[in-house]
């Protein structure tokens, strides 16, 4: 059973054990179930569960001794030791700190399971189980389990290895390029001649920040022309103007949304390819998933070829010639 199904079962099981794990009583009931029925008017006492005995043989319960491999029985429902241990295992998987060896903790889990079964038994005797939404939910869960179990069977042993990851890395190195982060100052003026004159001053050793404060017409001038750090320039013309520049370099004059601009690169970080060692584990995991998905899709295609599938496209609002 794969991870998805295990997690789903854990979530369902945790729903009935959350109360005892959080230290709260289930519907304010006693923490331990006993075999002695309460006398009318008597006050039940809550005691810590040292051990759990078999349910009493009241009306609706099976007569006779409890079988040796059964840890609890509620009416005709039985919980074997193996089934109980499996539930403890699921809890341990979902909650690593859960102590599945502690007798009192195990007794508390069993108490919760018994309480759940008492409610289930009562619900089954009513019309709740016949409700459409209940039946649909049960059927959906059953279908999910079947699909997940089949997918797990189909993909068993299908994994990518380091050689697969290395090959993919070598063929797609551009995908592992860290984005370049730019810190840029700009000067914007409405006139191209004015922009070129400022550029001459910069090239002659003028301080870009001071020139921006004195002559730029945009909202960044007061801060020396510094604009927010980016991985992609605010507009395409700037990106093109700075793309080949290193830190400390100044662009030529270019046209932008508010006139004519000059850009100065204060800092340029990134732009290097991540080493294979840094992405190997993630690559193997991703390629394994891709291989498994391909296997499942190929299997579905074979099933579709053997099984007639009809779709009423008109009900989808599609003409016969249109494809979904």
PDB file of C-alpha atoms in Angstrom:
ATOM      1  CA  UNK A   1       0.000   0.000   0.000  1.00  0.00           C
ATOM      2  CA  UNK A   2       1.529   3.295  -1.051  1.00  0.00           C
ATOM      3  CA  UNK A   3       2.122   6.443   0.961  1.00  0.00           C
ATOM      4  CA  UNK A   4      -1.101   8.160  -0.122  1.00  0.00           C
ATOM      5  CA  UNK A   5      -3.331   5.331   1.080  1.00  0.00           C
ATOM      6  CA  UNK A   6      -1.399   4.963   4.321  1.00  0.00           C
ATOM      7  CA  UNK A   7      -1.777   8.653   5.077  1.00  0.00           C
ATOM      8  CA  UNK A   8      -5.482   8.509   4.255  1.00  0.00           C
ATOM      9  CA  UNK A   9      -6.021   5.578   6.597  1.00  0.00           C
ATOM     10  CA  UNK A  10      -4.012   7.320   9.304  1.00  0.00           C
ATOM     11  CA  UNK A  11      -6.184  10.409   9.002  1.00  0.00           C
ATOM     12  CA  UNK A  12      -9.351   8.312   9.301  1.00  0.00           C
ATOM     13  CA  UNK A  13      -7.984   6.415  12.280  1.00  0.00           C
ATOM     14  CA  UNK A  14      -6.701   9.551  13.961  1.00  0.00           C
ATOM     15  CA  UNK A  15     -10.217  10.932  13.854  1.00  0.00           C
ATOM     16  CA  UNK A  16     -11.260   8.493  16.567  1.00  0.00           C
ATOM     17  CA  UNK A  17      -8.077   8.728  18.600  1.00  0.00           C
ATOM     18  CA  UNK A  18      -7.515  12.468  18.677  1.00  0.00           C
ATOM     19  CA  UNK A  19      -9.420  12.790  21.929  1.00  0.00           C
ATOM     20  CA  UNK A  20      -7.317  10.401  23.957  1.00  0.00           C
ATOM     21  CA  UNK A  21      -4.090  11.706  22.399  1.00  0.00           C
ATOM     22  CA  UNK A  22      -4.983  15.262  23.404  1.00  0.00           C
ATOM     23  CA  UNK A  23      -5.925  14.168  26.914  1.00  0.00           C
ATOM     24  CA  UNK A  24      -9.669  14.761  26.421  1.00  0.00           C
ATOM     25  CA  UNK A  25     -12.421  12.253  27.082  1.00  0.00           C
ATOM     26  CA  UNK A  26     -14.496  10.977  24.197  1.00  0.00           C
ATOM     27  CA  UNK A  27     -17.838  12.745  24.542  1.00  0.00           C
ATOM     28  CA  UNK A  28     -16.915  13.185  28.232  1.00  0.00           C
ATOM     29  CA  UNK A  29     -17.131   9.432  28.692  1.00  0.00           C
ATOM     30  CA  UNK A  30     -15.017   7.533  31.246  1.00  0.00           C
ATOM     31  CA  UNK A  31     -11.505   6.810  30.092  1.00  0.00           C
ATOM     32  CA  UNK A  32     -11.911   3.098  30.676  1.00  0.00           C
ATOM     33  CA  UNK A  33     -14.665   0.755  29.561  1.00  0.00           C
ATOM     34  CA  UNK A  34     -15.657  -1.869  32.113  1.00  0.00           C
ATOM     35  CA  UNK A  35     -17.851  -4.948  32.097  1.00  0.00           C
ATOM     36  CA  UNK A  36     -20.032  -3.761  34.952  1.00  0.00           C
ATOM     37  CA  UNK A  37     -23.184  -1.956  33.793  1.00  0.00           C
ATOM     38  CA  UNK A  38     -23.960   1.334  35.603  1.00  0.00           C
ATOM     39  CA  UNK A  39     -26.779   1.232  38.135  1.00  0.00           C
ATOM     40  CA  UNK A  40     -29.489   3.789  37.385  1.00  0.00           C
ATOM     41  CA  UNK A  41     -28.682   7.002  39.206  1.00  0.00           C
ATOM     42  CA  UNK A  42     -25.132   5.935  39.997  1.00  0.00           C
ATOM     43  CA  UNK A  43     -22.257   8.223  39.060  1.00  0.00           C
ATOM     44  CA  UNK A  44     -19.741   6.619  36.691  1.00  0.00           C
ATOM     45  CA  UNK A  45     -16.073   6.976  37.709  1.00  0.00           C
ATOM     46  CA  UNK A  46     -13.294   7.849  35.281  1.00  0.00           C
ATOM     47  CA  UNK A  47     -10.199   5.740  35.826  1.00  0.00           C
ATOM     48  CA  UNK A  48      -6.975   5.558  33.877  1.00  0.00           C
ATOM     49  CA  UNK A  49      -7.007   2.536  31.553  1.00  0.00           C
ATOM     50  CA  UNK A  50      -4.723  -0.045  33.092  1.00  0.00           C
ATOM     51  CA  UNK A  51      -6.186  -2.822  30.945  1.00  0.00           C
ATOM     52  CA  UNK A  52      -9.186  -3.425  28.759  1.00  0.00           C
ATOM     53  CA  UNK A  53     -11.373  -6.424  29.270  1.00  0.00           C
ATOM     54  CA  UNK A  54     -13.764  -7.929  26.770  1.00  0.00           C
ATOM     55  CA  UNK A  55     -17.138  -6.244  26.332  1.00  0.00           C
ATOM     56  CA  UNK A  56     -19.944  -7.660  28.445  1.00  0.00           C
ATOM     57  CA  UNK A  57     -22.322 -10.213  26.997  1.00  0.00           C
ATOM     58  CA  UNK A  58     -25.409  -8.001  27.168  1.00  0.00           C
ATOM     59  CA  UNK A  59     -28.242  -8.097  24.646  1.00  0.00           C
ATOM     60  CA  UNK A  60     -26.797  -7.889  21.125  1.00  0.00           C
ATOM     61  CA  UNK A  61     -23.436  -9.344  22.091  1.00  0.00           C
ATOM     62  CA  UNK A  62     -22.269 -12.851  21.191  1.00  0.00           C
ATOM     63  CA  UNK A  63     -22.493 -15.452  23.915  1.00  0.00           C
ATOM     64  CA  UNK A  64     -19.516 -17.576  24.869  1.00  0.00           C
ATOM     65  CA  UNK A  65     -15.877 -16.918  25.706  1.00  0.00           C
ATOM     66  CA  UNK A  66     -13.860 -14.488  23.618  1.00  0.00           C
ATOM     67  CA  UNK A  67     -11.550 -16.307  21.147  1.00  0.00           C
ATOM     68  CA  UNK A  68      -7.864 -16.303  22.129  1.00  0.00           C
ATOM     69  CA  UNK A  69      -6.779 -14.252  19.092  1.00  0.00           C
ATOM     70  CA  UNK A  70      -9.502 -11.609  19.598  1.00  0.00           C
ATOM     71  CA  UNK A  71      -8.611  -8.608  21.720  1.00  0.00           C
ATOM     72  CA  UNK A  72     -12.118  -7.113  21.792  1.00  0.00           C
ATOM     73  CA  UNK A  73     -15.649  -8.036  20.746  1.00  0.00           C
ATOM     74  CA  UNK A  74     -18.674  -5.796  20.422  1.00  0.00           C
ATOM     75  CA  UNK A  75     -21.719  -7.830  19.507  1.00  0.00           C
ATOM     76  CA  UNK A  76     -20.751  -9.768  16.385  1.00  0.00           C
ATOM     77  CA  UNK A  77     -17.848  -7.435  15.626  1.00  0.00           C
ATOM     78  CA  UNK A  78     -14.411  -8.761  16.530  1.00  0.00           C
ATOM     79  CA  UNK A  79     -11.016  -7.071  16.599  1.00  0.00           C
ATOM     80  CA  UNK A  80      -8.128  -9.519  16.340  1.00  0.00           C
ATOM     81  CA  UNK A  81      -4.696  -8.923  17.807  1.00  0.00           C
ATOM     82  CA  UNK A  82      -3.203  -8.617  14.306  1.00  0.00           C
ATOM     83  CA  UNK A  83      -5.819  -6.030  13.277  1.00  0.00           C
ATOM     84  CA  UNK A  84      -5.226  -4.056  16.445  1.00  0.00           C
ATOM     85  CA  UNK A  85      -1.456  -4.113  15.949  1.00  0.00           C
ATOM     86  CA  UNK A  86      -1.950  -2.858  12.397  1.00  0.00           C
ATOM     87  CA  UNK A  87      -3.913   0.113  13.732  1.00  0.00           C
ATOM     88  CA  UNK A  88      -1.133   0.834  16.211  1.00  0.00           C
ATOM     89  CA  UNK A  89       1.365   0.662  13.354  1.00  0.00           C
ATOM     90  CA  UNK A  90      -0.610   3.231  11.360  1.00  0.00           C
ATOM     91  CA  UNK A  91      -0.693   5.535  14.358  1.00  0.00           C
ATOM     92  CA  UNK A  92       3.064   5.159  14.779  1.00  0.00           C
ATOM     93  CA  UNK A  93       3.607   6.074  11.129  1.00  0.00           C
ATOM     94  CA  UNK A  94       1.473   9.185  11.456  1.00  0.00           C
ATOM     95  CA  UNK A  95       2.778  10.179  14.882  1.00  0.00           C
ATOM     96  CA  UNK A  96       6.448   9.206  15.328  1.00  0.00           C
ATOM     97  CA  UNK A  97       6.336  10.086  19.051  1.00  0.00           C
ATOM     98  CA  UNK A  98       3.396   7.749  19.647  1.00  0.00           C
ATOM     99  CA  UNK A  99       4.404   4.988  22.092  1.00  0.00           C
ATOM    100  CA  UNK A 100       2.828   1.834  20.665  1.00  0.00           C
ATOM    101  CA  UNK A 101       4.479  -0.347  23.325  1.00  0.00           C
ATOM    102  CA  UNK A 102       2.980   1.297  26.411  1.00  0.00           C
ATOM    103  CA  UNK A 103       0.159  -0.910  27.832  1.00  0.00           C
ATOM    104  CA  UNK A 104      -1.956   2.016  29.060  1.00  0.00           C
ATOM    105  CA  UNK A 105      -1.630   3.827  25.738  1.00  0.00           C
ATOM    106  CA  UNK A 106      -2.664   0.658  23.908  1.00  0.00           C
ATOM    107  CA  UNK A 107      -5.614   0.298  26.298  1.00  0.00           C
ATOM    108  CA  UNK A 108      -6.694   3.868  25.528  1.00  0.00           C
ATOM    109  CA  UNK A 109      -6.555   3.196  21.784  1.00  0.00           C
ATOM    110  CA  UNK A 110      -8.623   0.047  22.256  1.00  0.00           C
ATOM    111  CA  UNK A 111     -11.184   1.939  24.334  1.00  0.00           C
ATOM    112  CA  UNK A 112     -11.577   4.454  21.512  1.00  0.00           C
ATOM    113  CA  UNK A 113     -12.032   1.659  18.960  1.00  0.00           C
ATOM    114  CA  UNK A 114     -14.692   0.045  21.119  1.00  0.00           C
ATOM    115  CA  UNK A 115     -16.531   3.345  21.530  1.00  0.00           C
ATOM    116  CA  UNK A 116     -16.390   3.868  17.801  1.00  0.00           C
ATOM    117  CA  UNK A 117     -17.800   0.418  17.144  1.00  0.00           C
ATOM    118  CA  UNK A 118     -20.648   1.009  19.600  1.00  0.00           C
ATOM    119  CA  UNK A 119     -21.562   4.111  17.605  1.00  0.00           C
ATOM    120  CA  UNK A 120     -21.132   2.285  14.287  1.00  0.00           C
ATOM    121  CA  UNK A 121     -23.331  -0.567  15.496  1.00  0.00           C
ATOM    122  CA  UNK A 122     -26.037   1.858  16.505  1.00  0.00           C
ATOM    123  CA  UNK A 123     -25.748   3.805  13.249  1.00  0.00           C
ATOM    124  CA  UNK A 124     -25.989   0.577  11.217  1.00  0.00           C
ATOM    125  CA  UNK A 125     -29.234  -0.316  12.966  1.00  0.00           C
ATOM    126  CA  UNK A 126     -30.722   3.006  11.817  1.00  0.00           C
ATOM    127  CA  UNK A 127     -31.176   4.352   8.296  1.00  0.00           C
ATOM    128  CA  UNK A 128     -27.904   6.324   8.343  1.00  0.00           C
ATOM    129  CA  UNK A 129     -26.051   3.710   6.309  1.00  0.00           C
ATOM    130  CA  UNK A 130     -28.699   3.888   3.586  1.00  0.00           C
ATOM    131  CA  UNK A 131     -28.150   7.594   2.917  1.00  0.00           C
ATOM    132  CA  UNK A 132     -26.872   8.304  -0.577  1.00  0.00           C
ATOM    133  CA  UNK A 133     -24.008  10.559   0.519  1.00  0.00           C
ATOM    134  CA  UNK A 134     -22.748   7.885   2.940  1.00  0.00           C
ATOM    135  CA  UNK A 135     -22.907   5.168   0.275  1.00  0.00           C
ATOM    136  CA  UNK A 136     -21.225   7.444  -2.266  1.00  0.00           C
ATOM    137  CA  UNK A 137     -18.415   8.306   0.150  1.00  0.00           C
ATOM    138  CA  UNK A 138     -17.822   4.626   0.955  1.00  0.00           C
ATOM    139  CA  UNK A 139     -17.800   3.764  -2.750  1.00  0.00           C
ATOM    140  CA  UNK A 140     -15.418   6.619  -3.574  1.00  0.00           C
ATOM    141  CA  UNK A 141     -13.050   5.474  -0.854  1.00  0.00           C
ATOM    142  CA  UNK A 142     -13.231   1.881  -2.092  1.00  0.00           C
ATOM    143  CA  UNK A 143     -12.455   3.006  -5.658  1.00  0.00           C
ATOM    144  CA  UNK A 144      -9.547   5.117  -4.422  1.00  0.00           C
ATOM    145  CA  UNK A 145      -8.072   2.174  -2.528  1.00  0.00           C
ATOM    146  CA  UNK A 146      -8.410  -0.084  -5.576  1.00  0.00           C
ATOM    147  CA  UNK A 147      -6.751   2.413  -7.907  1.00  0.00           C
ATOM    148  CA  UNK A 148      -3.955   3.163  -5.463  1.00  0.00           C
ATOM    149  CA  UNK A 149      -3.289  -0.516  -4.827  1.00  0.00           C
ATOM    150  CA  UNK A 150      -3.197  -1.273  -8.570  1.00  0.00           C
ATOM    151  CA  UNK A 151      -0.918   1.710  -9.214  1.00  0.00           C
ATOM    152  CA  UNK A 152       1.381   0.500  -6.444  1.00  0.00           C
ATOM    153  CA  UNK A 153       1.478  -2.955  -8.042  1.00  0.00           C
ATOM    154  CA  UNK A 154       2.158  -1.571 -11.539  1.00  0.00           C
ATOM    155  CA  UNK A 155       4.991   0.696 -10.390  1.00  0.00           C
ATOM    156  CA  UNK A 156       6.669  -1.701  -7.983  1.00  0.00           C
ATOM    157  CA  UNK A 157      10.397  -1.688  -8.641  1.00  0.00           C
ATOM    158  CA  UNK A 158      10.200   1.193 -11.150  1.00  0.00           C
ATOM    159  CA  UNK A 159      12.752   3.758 -10.044  1.00  0.00           C
ATOM    160  CA  UNK A 160      15.246   6.156 -11.570  1.00  0.00           C
ATOM    161  CA  UNK A 161      18.907   5.913 -10.644  1.00  0.00           C
ATOM    162  CA  UNK A 162      21.887   8.247 -10.474  1.00  0.00           C
ATOM    163  CA  UNK A 163      22.804   7.551 -14.111  1.00  0.00           C
ATOM    164  CA  UNK A 164      19.320   8.635 -15.219  1.00  0.00           C
ATOM    165  CA  UNK A 165      19.624  11.791 -13.156  1.00  0.00           C
ATOM    166  CA  UNK A 166      23.103  12.585 -14.516  1.00  0.00           C
ATOM    167  CA  UNK A 167      21.917  12.157 -18.106  1.00  0.00           C
ATOM    168  CA  UNK A 168      18.929  14.442 -17.576  1.00  0.00           C
ATOM    169  CA  UNK A 169      21.143  17.015 -15.829  1.00  0.00           C
ATOM    170  CA  UNK A 170      23.692  17.034 -18.649  1.00  0.00           C
ATOM    171  CA  UNK A 171      20.970  17.473 -21.276  1.00  0.00           C
ATOM    172  CA  UNK A 172      19.061  20.193 -19.413  1.00  0.00           C
ATOM    173  CA  UNK A 173      21.644  22.247 -17.550  1.00  0.00           C
ATOM    174  CA  UNK A 174      19.795  25.454 -18.367  1.00  0.00           C
ATOM    175  CA  UNK A 175      16.980  24.270 -16.079  1.00  0.00           C
ATOM    176  CA  UNK A 176      19.356  24.329 -13.123  1.00  0.00           C
ATOM    177  CA  UNK A 177      20.590  27.853 -13.652  1.00  0.00           C
ATOM    178  CA  UNK A 178      20.121  30.041 -10.600  1.00  0.00           C
ATOM    179  CA  UNK A 179      18.308  33.269 -11.532  1.00  0.00           C
ATOM    180  CA  UNK A 180      20.380  36.431 -11.660  1.00  0.00           C
ATOM    181  CA  UNK A 181      19.505  38.982  -8.989  1.00  0.00           C
ATOM    182  CA  UNK A 182      20.148  42.583 -10.000  1.00  0.00           C
ATOM    183  CA  UNK A 183      20.672  45.720  -7.947  1.00  0.00           C
ATOM    184  CA  UNK A 184      20.390  48.608 -10.368  1.00  0.00           C
ATOM    185  CA  UNK A 185      20.277  52.386 -10.305  1.00  0.00           C
ATOM    186  CA  UNK A 186      18.569  54.335 -13.031  1.00  0.00           C
ATOM    187  CA  UNK A 187      18.394  57.867 -14.377  1.00  0.00           C
ATOM    188  CA  UNK A 188      15.310  58.814 -16.383  1.00  0.00           C
ATOM    189  CA  UNK A 189      14.869  62.086 -18.290  1.00  0.00           C
ATOM    190  CA  UNK A 190      12.376  63.097 -20.997  1.00  0.00           C
ATOM    191  CA  UNK A 191      14.985  64.212 -23.528  1.00  0.00           C
ATOM    192  CA  UNK A 192      17.440  61.919 -25.338  1.00  0.00           C
ATOM    193  CA  UNK A 193      20.058  64.652 -25.681  1.00  0.00           C
ATOM    194  CA  UNK A 194      19.922  65.290 -21.914  1.00  0.00           C
ATOM    195  CA  UNK A 195      20.343  61.561 -21.260  1.00  0.00           C
ATOM    196  CA  UNK A 196      23.387  61.367 -23.508  1.00  0.00           C
ATOM    197  CA  UNK A 197      24.902  64.380 -21.767  1.00  0.00           C
ATOM    198  CA  UNK A 198      24.459  62.703 -18.359  1.00  0.00           C
ATOM    199  CA  UNK A 199      26.022  59.501 -19.720  1.00  0.00           C
ATOM    200  CA  UNK A 200      29.103  61.487 -20.785  1.00  0.00           C
ATOM    201  CA  UNK A 201      29.377  62.844 -17.237  1.00  0.00           C
ATOM    202  CA  UNK A 202      29.187  59.293 -15.831  1.00  0.00           C
ATOM    203  CA  UNK A 203      31.830  58.006 -18.249  1.00  0.00           C
ATOM    204  CA  UNK A 204      34.078  60.887 -17.255  1.00  0.00           C
ATOM    205  CA  UNK A 205      33.962  59.720 -13.649  1.00  0.00           C
ATOM    206  CA  UNK A 206      30.817  61.384 -12.341  1.00  0.00           C
ATOM    207  CA  UNK A 207      29.058  59.721  -9.406  1.00  0.00           C
ATOM    208  CA  UNK A 208      25.966  57.968 -10.760  1.00  0.00           C
ATOM    209  CA  UNK A 209      23.989  58.273  -7.520  1.00  0.00           C
ATOM    210  CA  UNK A 210      24.703  61.987  -7.216  1.00  0.00           C
ATOM    211  CA  UNK A 211      23.785  62.597 -10.856  1.00  0.00           C
ATOM    212  CA  UNK A 212      20.554  60.659 -10.361  1.00  0.00           C
ATOM    213  CA  UNK A 213      19.649  62.799  -7.352  1.00  0.00           C
ATOM    214  CA  UNK A 214      20.399  65.984  -9.239  1.00  0.00           C
ATOM    215  CA  UNK A 215      19.046  65.280 -12.725  1.00  0.00           C
ATOM    216  CA  UNK A 216      16.740  62.236 -12.840  1.00  0.00           C
ATOM    217  CA  UNK A 217      13.023  62.972 -13.174  1.00  0.00           C
ATOM    218  CA  UNK A 218      11.608  59.742 -11.699  1.00  0.00           C
ATOM    219  CA  UNK A 219      10.483  58.787  -8.166  1.00  0.00           C
ATOM    220  CA  UNK A 220      13.782  57.000  -7.429  1.00  0.00           C
ATOM    221  CA  UNK A 221      15.960  60.086  -7.856  1.00  0.00           C
ATOM    222  CA  UNK A 222      15.930  61.054  -4.163  1.00  0.00           C
ATOM    223  CA  UNK A 223      17.416  57.651  -3.292  1.00  0.00           C
ATOM    224  CA  UNK A 224      20.264  57.957  -5.776  1.00  0.00           C
ATOM    225  CA  UNK A 225      18.301  56.211  -8.525  1.00  0.00           C
ATOM    226  CA  UNK A 226      18.289  52.807  -6.773  1.00  0.00           C
ATOM    227  CA  UNK A 227      15.286  50.703  -7.784  1.00  0.00           C
ATOM    228  CA  UNK A 228      13.969  47.530  -6.036  1.00  0.00           C
ATOM    229  CA  UNK A 229      16.094  44.405  -6.526  1.00  0.00           C
ATOM    230  CA  UNK A 230      14.804  42.161  -9.313  1.00  0.00           C
ATOM    231  CA  UNK A 231      15.439  38.989 -11.296  1.00  0.00           C
ATOM    232  CA  UNK A 232      13.658  40.459 -14.305  1.00  0.00           C
ATOM    233  CA  UNK A 233      13.896  44.154 -15.171  1.00  0.00           C
ATOM    234  CA  UNK A 234      10.790  46.341 -14.896  1.00  0.00           C
ATOM    235  CA  UNK A 235      10.611  46.603 -18.685  1.00  0.00           C
ATOM    236  CA  UNK A 236      12.148  44.767 -21.635  1.00  0.00           C
ATOM    237  CA  UNK A 237      14.383  47.589 -22.892  1.00  0.00           C
ATOM    238  CA  UNK A 238      16.162  47.767 -19.532  1.00  0.00           C
ATOM    239  CA  UNK A 239      16.628  43.997 -19.406  1.00  0.00           C
ATOM    240  CA  UNK A 240      18.199  44.094 -22.845  1.00  0.00           C
ATOM    241  CA  UNK A 241      20.425  47.050 -21.908  1.00  0.00           C
ATOM    242  CA  UNK A 242      21.866  45.408 -18.768  1.00  0.00           C
ATOM    243  CA  UNK A 243      21.896  41.730 -19.807  1.00  0.00           C
ATOM    244  CA  UNK A 244      25.581  41.744 -20.780  1.00  0.00           C
ATOM    245  CA  UNK A 245      26.777  44.103 -18.040  1.00  0.00           C
ATOM    246  CA  UNK A 246      28.789  43.160 -14.970  1.00  0.00           C
ATOM    247  CA  UNK A 247      28.609  44.806 -11.557  1.00  0.00           C
ATOM    248  CA  UNK A 248      29.978  48.360 -11.690  1.00  0.00           C
ATOM    249  CA  UNK A 249      29.080  48.851 -15.369  1.00  0.00           C
ATOM    250  CA  UNK A 250      26.787  51.460 -16.890  1.00  0.00           C
ATOM    251  CA  UNK A 251      24.486  50.968 -19.868  1.00  0.00           C
ATOM    252  CA  UNK A 252      24.118  53.160 -22.907  1.00  0.00           C
ATOM    253  CA  UNK A 253      21.027  55.359 -23.290  1.00  0.00           C
ATOM    254  CA  UNK A 254      17.824  53.449 -24.019  1.00  0.00           C
ATOM    255  CA  UNK A 255      14.162  54.383 -24.376  1.00  0.00           C
ATOM    256  CA  UNK A 256      11.675  53.415 -21.688  1.00  0.00           C
ATOM    257  CA  UNK A 257       8.122  54.150 -20.525  1.00  0.00           C
ATOM    258  CA  UNK A 258       9.002  57.567 -19.035  1.00  0.00           C
ATOM    259  CA  UNK A 259      11.542  58.851 -21.531  1.00  0.00           C
ATOM    260  CA  UNK A 260      15.213  58.006 -21.886  1.00  0.00           C
ATOM    261  CA  UNK A 261      17.141  55.940 -19.358  1.00  0.00           C
ATOM    262  CA  UNK A 262      20.630  55.096 -18.211  1.00  0.00           C
ATOM    263  CA  UNK A 263      21.126  52.068 -15.930  1.00  0.00           C
ATOM    264  CA  UNK A 264      24.048  51.342 -13.618  1.00  0.00           C
ATOM    265  CA  UNK A 265      24.554  47.817 -12.208  1.00  0.00           C
ATOM    266  CA  UNK A 266      25.482  48.023  -8.526  1.00  0.00           C
ATOM    267  CA  UNK A 267      25.390  44.257  -7.917  1.00  0.00           C
ATOM    268  CA  UNK A 268      24.808  41.091  -9.925  1.00  0.00           C
ATOM    269  CA  UNK A 269      24.393  37.765  -8.114  1.00  0.00           C
ATOM    270  CA  UNK A 270      23.515  34.261  -9.255  1.00  0.00           C
ATOM    271  CA  UNK A 271      23.417  33.156 -12.854  1.00  0.00           C
ATOM    272  CA  UNK A 272      25.422  29.984 -12.167  1.00  0.00           C
ATOM    273  CA  UNK A 273      24.395  26.394 -12.734  1.00  0.00           C
ATOM    274  CA  UNK A 274      23.704  24.413  -9.570  1.00  0.00           C
ATOM    275  CA  UNK A 275      26.120  21.477  -9.124  1.00  0.00           C
ATOM    276  CA  UNK A 276      24.754  18.008  -9.873  1.00  0.00           C
ATOM    277  CA  UNK A 277      25.347  16.953  -6.268  1.00  0.00           C
ATOM    278  CA  UNK A 278      22.940  19.652  -5.072  1.00  0.00           C
ATOM    279  CA  UNK A 279      20.069  18.470  -7.268  1.00  0.00           C
ATOM    280  CA  UNK A 280      20.747  14.716  -7.551  1.00  0.00           C
ATOM    281  CA  UNK A 281      18.301  13.541  -4.884  1.00  0.00           C
ATOM    282  CA  UNK A 282      15.502  15.770  -6.139  1.00  0.00           C
ATOM    283  CA  UNK A 283      16.170  14.695  -9.728  1.00  0.00           C
ATOM    284  CA  UNK A 284      16.067  10.971  -8.907  1.00  0.00           C
ATOM    285  CA  UNK A 285      12.785  11.460  -7.056  1.00  0.00           C
ATOM    286  CA  UNK A 286      11.237  13.462  -9.900  1.00  0.00           C
ATOM    287  CA  UNK A 287      12.415  11.072 -12.606  1.00  0.00           C
ATOM    288  CA  UNK A 288      11.126   8.105 -10.599  1.00  0.00           C
ATOM    289  CA  UNK A 289       7.699   9.728 -10.421  1.00  0.00           C
ATOM    290  CA  UNK A 290       7.814  10.450 -14.163  1.00  0.00           C
ATOM    291  CA  UNK A 291       8.694   6.824 -14.972  1.00  0.00           C
ATOM    292  CA  UNK A 292       5.880   5.566 -12.760  1.00  0.00           C
ATOM    293  CA  UNK A 293       3.368   7.978 -14.288  1.00  0.00           C
ATOM    294  CA  UNK A 294       4.404   6.884 -17.784  1.00  0.00           C
ATOM    295  CA  UNK A 295       3.925   3.238 -16.828  1.00  0.00           C
ATOM    296  CA  UNK A 296       0.435   3.906 -15.485  1.00  0.00           C
ATOM    297  CA  UNK A 297      -0.601   5.997 -18.501  1.00  0.00           C
ATOM    298  CA  UNK A 298       0.616   3.299 -20.895  1.00  0.00           C
ATOM    299  CA  UNK A 299      -1.367   0.706 -18.948  1.00  0.00           C
ATOM    300  CA  UNK A 300      -4.501   2.888 -19.079  1.00  0.00           C
ATOM    301  CA  UNK A 301      -4.036   3.277 -22.850  1.00  0.00           C
ATOM    302  CA  UNK A 302      -3.971  -0.513 -23.231  1.00  0.00           C
ATOM    303  CA  UNK A 303      -7.125  -0.811 -21.145  1.00  0.00           C
ATOM    304  CA  UNK A 304      -8.842   1.850 -23.273  1.00  0.00           C
ATOM    305  CA  UNK A 305      -8.028  -0.131 -26.414  1.00  0.00           C
ATOM    306  CA  UNK A 306      -9.696  -3.240 -24.960  1.00  0.00           C
ATOM    307  CA  UNK A 307     -12.706  -1.492 -23.431  1.00  0.00           C
ATOM    308  CA  UNK A 308     -15.337   0.534 -25.275  1.00  0.00           C
ATOM    309  CA  UNK A 309     -15.532   4.041 -23.845  1.00  0.00           C
ATOM    310  CA  UNK A 310     -18.367   6.378 -24.875  1.00  0.00           C
ATOM    311  CA  UNK A 311     -18.557  10.080 -24.062  1.00  0.00           C
ATOM    312  CA  UNK A 312     -21.634  12.229 -24.698  1.00  0.00           C
ATOM    313  CA  UNK A 313     -19.864  15.346 -25.933  1.00  0.00           C
ATOM    314  CA  UNK A 314     -23.108  17.253 -26.344  1.00  0.00           C
ATOM    315  CA  UNK A 315     -23.672  17.128 -22.595  1.00  0.00           C
ATOM    316  CA  UNK A 316     -20.223  18.670 -22.184  1.00  0.00           C
ATOM    317  CA  UNK A 317     -21.152  21.471 -24.559  1.00  0.00           C
ATOM    318  CA  UNK A 318     -18.751  20.146 -27.192  1.00  0.00           C
ATOM    319  CA  UNK A 319     -19.550  19.548 -30.834  1.00  0.00           C
ATOM    320  CA  UNK A 320     -18.732  16.157 -32.292  1.00  0.00           C
ATOM    321  CA  UNK A 321     -15.665  17.576 -34.020  1.00  0.00           C
ATOM    322  CA  UNK A 322     -14.213  19.300 -30.969  1.00  0.00           C
ATOM    323  CA  UNK A 323     -11.844  17.479 -28.667  1.00  0.00           C
ATOM    324  CA  UNK A 324     -11.862  17.933 -24.863  1.00  0.00           C
TER     325      UNK A 324
END
